[in-house]
Every structure is written in structure tokens, then in C-alpha cells.
Amino acid sequence: MTAGFQLGVIGSLTLSVASSVAIVICNKALISTLGFPFATTLTSWHLMVTFCTLYVAQRMRFFEPKAIDGHTVVLFGLLNGTSIGLLNLSLGFNSIGFYQMTKLAIIPFTVLLETIFLKKRFSESIKFSLLVLLLGVAIASVTDLKLNVLGSVLSGLAIATTCVGQILTNTIQRKLKVTSTQLLYQSAPYQAAILFATGPFVDQLLTDRNVFSHQYTAPVVGFIIMSCLIAVSVNFSTFLVIGTTSPVTYQVLGHLKTCLVLSFGYTLLHDPFTMRNILGILVAIFGMALYSCFSVMESKKKSALESLPVLSQKPEKETEPLLETKDDSDIKKANGVSHEY
């Protein structure tokens, strides 16, 4: 792993955390303070602005678009758009505690799917660090756990579509040799389309209010524009992080954002905070530190193992002339050929 690649990974992780925390704070003000509760429709606007921004960027030659199989990109875009809608429905039909458990379940299900279908192996140390992380986030964020049949079904579908979508984000970039920007540019219109078509209905189902009849004051419009601009960075960094690392690492990063949002909420917005929240955040941060440490160690070990066959090929190649017959040896001696090894 080159120093340039490592720097790029660190940059993508930092951008993802900063932009995600920023958009959470912006959307909290928009939804809670200004009374704009239409989250699914807002997400469709995010993706539309993202696509328009990338279109301008490629016209200005900041990146080269790459054609991707139409069937693949349409299904991928629709799947990701569906997962966003299902997560919002899960939040609407479940308690906040159960919704947090739904988000926590994404990591073990992603590990399970990658193990079964991609034959990827996760060491015991990585699994242990993930367990510590999930325990910490659960302590910090999960309160009530009220169950209902519809909410549970929606949560199950949200988990499945989110896991598959994030695994495909990584797999498509590696298999088709496309960058995160190229994949986002191709898929954003389809994600935006399905959310724009279904968002108003989903939001009306959850809020009993119509997004088109809402009173759009200057502050509401200003925060919507700000949210859409920040979302460009969020969407870009999401694809970048999953492409350069893995879906599991992206989920670990997501729980770091949860801890930061809880901390910022207490510090800046004076949200209620208890010793349980503090303990959970500390345990989660410890789990993230373990995951980072074990991941770096295993990455170095893998790099060392990959370099071994290259080193062992040279001696084998050099010793090939020793495999000669007696007749060959006699001929070489007759011609005055000497061997030095």
C-alpha cells in the first residue's frame, strides 16, 4: 500500500466524517427548528444536486465519465434509492431505539454476506473489535425497543438492501475498474428518480403533510440549499470510502459519526446527556481503535505475504540450468562452458 494511497484513504475518511456531521446538524435545524419533516423528498433533491454538480464537473473535465453496463447501473441506482426510502420508513414505523438497532445490525449482516457470497475472511480480532464497537454504540444510543410486525419487516428489508447496495458499491468499482466519481455520476439519476417519485408519498405517510403545500420561507429555502450542497460532499465521500476501503469500514465510520453527533448535540445544542451516553461513546471509540489497529496489522501482513512469491521466483529461475542430463554436461564441458551459482 503506497503512501499516496494511504493519504487518499485518510482524506476520504476525514471528508466523510466532516461532511456527514455537518449535514446532520444542518438537517436537524431544518427538520426540528424550521419544521420541514420531508426527509425522503429532501434526499431526492440531494441526489439531483449531486448529479448536476458532477455533470458540470465532467463538462469542465475534472473527471472522465466511463460507460457502465446500463442494466447494472439502473439496478444499482434503484437498489440504493430503495434502501434510503426503507430506512426512512423504518424510522417512521419503529421506535428510535429499534431504528438504532437496525443500523447496528448492518455490520454483522454485511460480514455474513461477504463471508458467504464473496468468500471473504474476517479474523477473530476484527470480529471482536466490531463486537466492542457495536456494544458501545448500543449503550450510547439505544433506549427503548418497541417492536411491531410492520416496523420489523421494513427494518429487515432496509438492512438487506443497504448491505447489498454497499457491497455492490465496492464490488462494481473493483470489478469494472471505475472510480467512485464515475459510479456516482452514472447511478445518481436513478437513485434520485425513485426517491423523487416515491418520496412525497413516503413523507405524507409518515408526517400526514404534503411536501408541495409546505410554506417555503427564506430560512427554509436557505437551509435546503445548504443541505443539498453539503450532500454533494457526503455522497461523493460515501462512494469514495466504500471503494477505497470496504463496506464494513464504512459502517464503522458511520458509528463514529453517531458518537460525534451525540457529542456535538450535547455540546452545541445542549441535548440531554447521561453517564450511559458517555460510557457508550468511550466503549465505541475503543472498539474503533481496535478495529483500526487490527486492520492496519492485517494489511501489513497481507502485503508481506504477497511479496513472498515474487522473492521466491528468482532462485527457482536461477536453478533451472542445474537440471541437466549427463549428456548435456559432457557437451558443455567439451565447449568450455563453466557454471557459477
Coordinates of C-alpha atoms in Angstrom, one line a residue:
M1 CA 0.0 0.0 0.0
T2 CA 1.7 3.2 -1.2
A3 CA 1.9 6.4 0.9
G4 CA -0.2 8.2 -1.7
F5 CA -3.0 5.7 -1.4
Q6 CA -2.9 5.8 2.4
L7 CA -3.1 9.6 2.2
G8 CA -6.1 9.3 -0.1
V9 CA -7.9 6.9 2.3
I10 CA -7.3 9.2 5.2
G11 CA -8.5 12.2 3.2
S12 CA -11.7 10.3 2.1
L13 CA -12.4 9.2 5.7
T14 CA -11.9 12.8 7.0
L15 CA -14.2 14.2 4.3
S16 CA -16.9 11.7 5.0
V17 CA -16.9 12.4 8.8
A18 CA -16.8 16.2 8.4
S19 CA -19.5 16.3 5.7
S20 CA -21.8 13.8 7.5
V21 CA -21.7 15.6 10.8
A22 CA -22.3 18.9 9.0
I23 CA -25.3 17.6 7.2
V24 CA -26.8 16.1 10.3
I25 CA -26.5 19.4 12.2
C26 CA -28.0 21.3 9.1
N27 CA -30.9 18.8 8.7
K28 CA -31.6 18.8 12.5
A29 CA -32.1 22.6 12.3
L30 CA -34.2 22.2 9.1
I31 CA -36.4 19.4 10.5
S32 CA -36.6 20.2 14.2
T33 CA -36.3 24.0 14.3
L34 CA -37.8 25.1 11.0
G35 CA -40.4 22.3 10.8
F36 CA -39.5 20.7 7.5
P37 CA -40.0 17.0 8.1
F38 CA -39.9 15.7 4.5
A39 CA -36.6 13.7 4.7
T40 CA -37.1 11.3 1.8
T41 CA -38.0 14.1 -0.7
L42 CA -35.1 16.1 0.6
T43 CA -32.8 13.2 -0.1
S44 CA -34.0 13.0 -3.7
W45 CA -33.1 16.7 -4.0
H46 CA -29.7 15.9 -2.6
L47 CA -29.1 13.3 -5.3
M48 CA -30.4 15.6 -8.1
V49 CA -28.0 18.4 -7.0
T50 CA -25.2 15.8 -6.7
F51 CA -25.8 14.7 -10.3
C52 CA -26.0 18.2 -11.6
T53 CA -22.7 19.1 -9.8
L54 CA -20.9 16.1 -11.3
Y55 CA -22.3 16.9 -14.8
V56 CA -20.8 20.3 -14.6
A57 CA -17.5 18.8 -13.3
Q58 CA -17.2 16.4 -16.1
R59 CA -18.0 19.1 -18.7
M60 CA -15.2 21.1 -17.2
R61 CA -13.0 17.9 -17.5
F62 CA -12.4 17.5 -13.7
F63 CA -13.0 13.7 -14.4
E64 CA -13.7 11.5 -17.4
P65 CA -17.1 9.7 -17.4
K66 CA -16.9 6.0 -18.1
A67 CA -19.7 4.0 -19.6
I68 CA -21.1 1.2 -17.3
D69 CA -23.5 -1.5 -18.4
G70 CA -27.0 0.0 -18.4
H71 CA -28.7 -2.9 -16.7
T72 CA -26.1 -2.9 -13.9
V73 CA -26.2 0.8 -13.2
V74 CA -30.0 1.0 -13.3
L75 CA -30.5 -1.9 -10.8
F76 CA -27.7 -0.5 -8.6
G77 CA -29.2 3.0 -8.6
L78 CA -32.7 1.7 -7.9
L79 CA -31.4 -0.6 -5.1
N80 CA -29.6 2.3 -3.3
G81 CA -32.6 4.6 -3.7
T82 CA -34.9 1.9 -2.3
S83 CA -32.6 1.3 0.7
I84 CA -32.8 5.0 1.6
G85 CA -36.6 5.0 1.4
L86 CA -36.8 1.8 3.5
L87 CA -34.5 3.3 6.2
N88 CA -36.8 6.3 6.5
L89 CA -39.9 4.1 6.7
S90 CA -38.1 2.0 9.3
L91 CA -37.5 5.1 11.4
G92 CA -41.1 6.2 10.9
F93 CA -42.7 2.9 11.9
N94 CA -40.3 1.9 14.7
S95 CA -39.1 3.5 18.0
I96 CA -35.8 5.3 17.8
G97 CA -34.2 2.6 19.9
F98 CA -35.3 -0.2 17.4
Y99 CA -34.2 2.0 14.5
Q100 CA -30.7 2.3 16.1
M101 CA -30.6 -1.5 16.4
T102 CA -31.5 -1.7 12.7
K103 CA -28.4 0.4 11.9
L104 CA -26.3 -1.7 14.2
A105 CA -27.4 -4.9 12.5
I106 CA -26.0 -3.7 9.2
I107 CA -22.4 -4.6 10.2
P108 CA -22.9 -8.2 11.2
F109 CA -25.2 -8.8 8.1
T110 CA -22.6 -7.3 5.8
V111 CA -19.9 -9.5 7.3
L112 CA -22.2 -12.5 6.9
L113 CA -23.0 -11.7 3.2
E114 CA -19.4 -11.1 2.3
T115 CA -18.3 -14.3 4.0
I116 CA -21.0 -16.4 2.2
F117 CA -21.0 -14.9 -1.3
L118 CA -17.6 -13.3 -1.7
K119 CA -15.7 -15.8 0.4
K120 CA -14.1 -13.0 2.4
R121 CA -12.5 -13.9 5.7
F122 CA -12.7 -11.8 8.8
S123 CA -10.2 -12.7 11.6
E124 CA -11.3 -13.2 15.2
S125 CA -9.6 -10.0 16.2
I126 CA -11.6 -8.0 13.7
K127 CA -14.8 -9.6 14.8
F128 CA -14.0 -8.9 18.4
S129 CA -13.3 -5.2 17.7
L130 CA -16.6 -4.9 15.8
L131 CA -18.4 -6.5 18.7
V132 CA -16.9 -4.0 21.1
L133 CA -17.8 -1.1 18.8
L134 CA -21.5 -2.3 18.4
L135 CA -21.8 -2.8 22.1
G136 CA -20.6 0.8 22.8
V137 CA -22.9 2.3 20.2
A138 CA -25.8 0.3 21.6
I139 CA -25.1 1.6 25.1
A140 CA -24.8 5.1 23.9
S141 CA -27.8 5.4 21.5
V142 CA -30.3 2.6 22.1
T143 CA -33.0 3.3 24.6
D144 CA -36.5 1.9 24.1
L145 CA -37.1 -1.3 22.0
K146 CA -40.7 -1.3 21.0
L147 CA -41.5 -4.0 18.4
N148 CA -44.2 -4.2 15.8
V149 CA -44.7 -6.5 12.8
L150 CA -44.7 -3.9 10.0
G151 CA -41.7 -2.0 11.5
S152 CA -39.8 -5.2 11.8
V153 CA -40.4 -6.2 8.2
L154 CA -39.4 -2.7 7.0
S155 CA -36.2 -2.9 9.1
G156 CA -35.3 -6.3 7.7
L157 CA -35.8 -5.0 4.1
A158 CA -33.8 -1.9 4.9
I159 CA -30.9 -4.0 6.3
A160 CA -30.9 -6.3 3.3
T161 CA -31.0 -3.6 0.7
T162 CA -28.4 -1.4 2.5
C163 CA -25.9 -4.3 2.9
V164 CA -26.3 -5.5 -0.7
G165 CA -26.1 -1.9 -2.0
Q166 CA -22.8 -1.1 -0.1
I167 CA -21.2 -4.4 -1.1
L168 CA -22.1 -3.7 -4.8
T169 CA -20.6 -0.2 -4.4
N170 CA -17.3 -1.7 -3.6
T171 CA -17.5 -4.7 -6.0
I172 CA -18.6 -2.7 -9.0
Q173 CA -15.7 -0.2 -8.6
R174 CA -13.2 -3.1 -8.3
K175 CA -14.6 -5.4 -11.0
L176 CA -15.4 -2.7 -13.6
K177 CA -12.4 -0.5 -12.9
V178 CA -14.4 2.6 -12.3
T179 CA -13.8 5.4 -9.8
S180 CA -16.2 6.4 -7.1
T181 CA -16.9 9.6 -9.0
Q182 CA -17.7 7.8 -12.3
L183 CA -20.0 5.3 -10.5
L184 CA -21.9 8.1 -8.5
Y185 CA -22.3 10.1 -11.7
Q186 CA -23.9 7.1 -13.5
S187 CA -26.1 6.0 -10.7
A188 CA -27.2 9.3 -9.1
P189 CA -30.0 10.0 -11.6
Y190 CA -31.7 6.6 -10.9
Q191 CA -31.4 7.0 -7.2
A192 CA -32.9 10.5 -7.4
A193 CA -35.7 9.3 -9.7
I194 CA -37.0 6.6 -7.5
L195 CA -36.8 8.8 -4.4
F196 CA -38.4 11.8 -6.2
A197 CA -41.2 9.6 -7.4
T198 CA -41.9 7.9 -4.1
G199 CA -40.6 10.5 -1.6
P200 CA -43.7 12.7 -1.4
F201 CA -45.9 9.6 -0.7
V202 CA -43.5 8.2 1.9
D203 CA -43.2 11.6 3.6
Q204 CA -47.0 12.1 3.6
L205 CA -47.5 8.6 5.1
L206 CA -45.0 9.4 7.9
T207 CA -46.0 13.0 8.6
D208 CA -49.6 13.5 7.3
R209 CA -48.3 16.5 5.5
N210 CA -47.8 17.3 1.8
V211 CA -44.3 18.5 0.8
F212 CA -45.7 20.6 -2.1
S213 CA -48.1 22.5 0.2
H214 CA -45.5 23.4 2.7
Q215 CA -44.8 27.1 3.3
Y216 CA -41.3 27.7 2.0
T217 CA -39.9 30.7 3.9
A218 CA -36.5 32.2 3.2
P219 CA -34.8 30.4 6.1
V220 CA -36.3 27.0 5.0
V221 CA -35.1 27.5 1.4
G222 CA -31.7 28.7 2.6
F223 CA -31.2 25.6 4.8
I224 CA -32.5 23.3 2.0
I225 CA -29.9 24.8 -0.4
M226 CA -27.2 24.4 2.2
S227 CA -28.2 20.8 2.9
C228 CA -28.1 20.0 -0.8
L229 CA -24.6 21.5 -1.2
I230 CA -23.2 19.5 1.8
A231 CA -24.9 16.4 0.4
V232 CA -22.7 16.5 -2.7
S233 CA -19.7 16.0 -0.4
V234 CA -21.5 13.4 1.6
N235 CA -22.5 11.3 -1.5
F236 CA -19.1 11.7 -3.1
S237 CA -17.2 10.7 0.1
T238 CA -19.5 7.7 0.7
F239 CA -18.7 6.1 -2.6
L240 CA -15.0 7.0 -2.2
V241 CA -14.7 5.4 1.3
I242 CA -16.5 2.2 0.3
G243 CA -14.4 2.0 -2.9
T244 CA -11.0 2.5 -1.2
T245 CA -11.7 0.6 1.9
S246 CA -14.7 -1.8 2.4
P247 CA -18.4 -1.7 3.3
V248 CA -17.6 -2.8 6.9
T249 CA -15.1 0.0 7.3
Y250 CA -17.7 2.5 6.0
Q251 CA -20.2 1.2 8.6
V252 CA -17.6 1.5 11.4
L253 CA -17.0 5.1 10.2
G254 CA -20.8 5.7 10.3
H255 CA -20.9 4.7 14.0
L256 CA -18.0 7.2 14.7
K257 CA -20.3 9.8 13.1
T258 CA -23.1 8.7 15.5
C259 CA -20.8 9.3 18.5
L260 CA -19.7 12.7 17.2
V261 CA -23.2 13.8 16.5
L262 CA -24.2 12.8 20.1
S263 CA -21.2 14.7 21.4
F264 CA -22.0 17.8 19.3
G265 CA -25.6 17.6 20.3
Y266 CA -24.7 17.8 23.9
T267 CA -22.0 20.5 23.5
L268 CA -23.6 22.8 20.9
L269 CA -27.4 22.1 21.2
H270 CA -27.5 21.2 24.9
D271 CA -29.3 17.8 24.3
P272 CA -29.8 15.6 27.3
F273 CA -26.6 13.6 28.1
T274 CA -26.1 10.9 30.7
M275 CA -23.3 8.8 32.1
R276 CA -24.6 5.9 30.0
N277 CA -24.1 8.0 26.8
I278 CA -20.5 8.9 27.9
L279 CA -19.7 5.2 28.7
G280 CA -21.2 4.0 25.4
I281 CA -19.2 6.5 23.4
L282 CA -15.9 5.6 25.2
V283 CA -16.5 1.9 24.6
A284 CA -17.4 2.6 20.9
I285 CA -14.2 4.7 20.4
F286 CA -12.2 1.9 22.0
G287 CA -13.8 -0.6 19.6
M288 CA -13.0 1.7 16.6
A289 CA -9.4 2.0 17.8
L290 CA -9.1 -1.8 18.0
Y291 CA -10.6 -2.2 14.5
S292 CA -8.2 0.4 13.0
C293 CA -5.2 -1.3 14.8
F294 CA -6.1 -4.8 13.7
S295 CA -6.9 -3.7 10.1
V296 CA -3.6 -2.0 9.7
M297 CA -1.7 -5.0 11.1
E298 CA -3.6 -7.4 8.8
S299 CA -3.0 -5.1 5.9
K300 CA 0.8 -5.1 6.5
K301 CA 0.8 -8.9 7.0
K302 CA -1.1 -9.3 3.7
S303 CA 1.3 -7.1 1.9
A304 CA 4.3 -9.0 3.3
L305 CA 2.8 -12.3 2.2
E306 CA 2.0 -11.1 -1.3
S307 CA 5.7 -10.1 -1.7
L308 CA 7.0 -13.5 -0.8
P309 CA 6.2 -15.3 -4.1
V310 CA 8.0 -12.6 -6.0
L311 CA 11.1 -13.2 -4.0
S312 CA 10.9 -17.0 -4.3
Q313 CA 10.6 -16.9 -8.1
K314 CA 14.2 -15.8 -8.7
P315 CA 16.1 -18.7 -7.0
E316 CA 13.8 -21.1 -8.9
K317 CA 14.6 -19.5 -12.2
E318 CA 18.3 -19.4 -11.5
T319 CA 18.5 -23.1 -10.5
E320 CA 16.8 -24.3 -13.7
P321 CA 20.1 -24.8 -15.6
L322 CA 21.2 -27.3 -12.9
L323 CA 18.5 -29.7 -14.1
E324 CA 20.6 -31.1 -17.0
T325 CA 21.3 -34.6 -18.2
K326 CA 24.7 -36.3 -18.2
D327 CA 25.0 -35.8 -21.9
D328 CA 24.3 -32.1 -21.6
S329 CA 27.0 -31.8 -19.0
D330 CA 29.5 -33.5 -21.2
I331 CA 28.7 -31.3 -24.2
K332 CA 29.1 -28.1 -22.1
K333 CA 32.4 -29.3 -20.7
A334 CA 33.6 -30.0 -24.2
N335 CA 32.7 -26.5 -25.2
G336 CA 34.5 -25.0 -22.2
V337 CA 31.3 -23.7 -20.6
S338 CA 31.7 -23.1 -16.8
H339 CA 28.8 -22.7 -14.2
E340 CA 28.9 -20.2 -11.4
Y341 CA 26.0 -20.0 -8.9

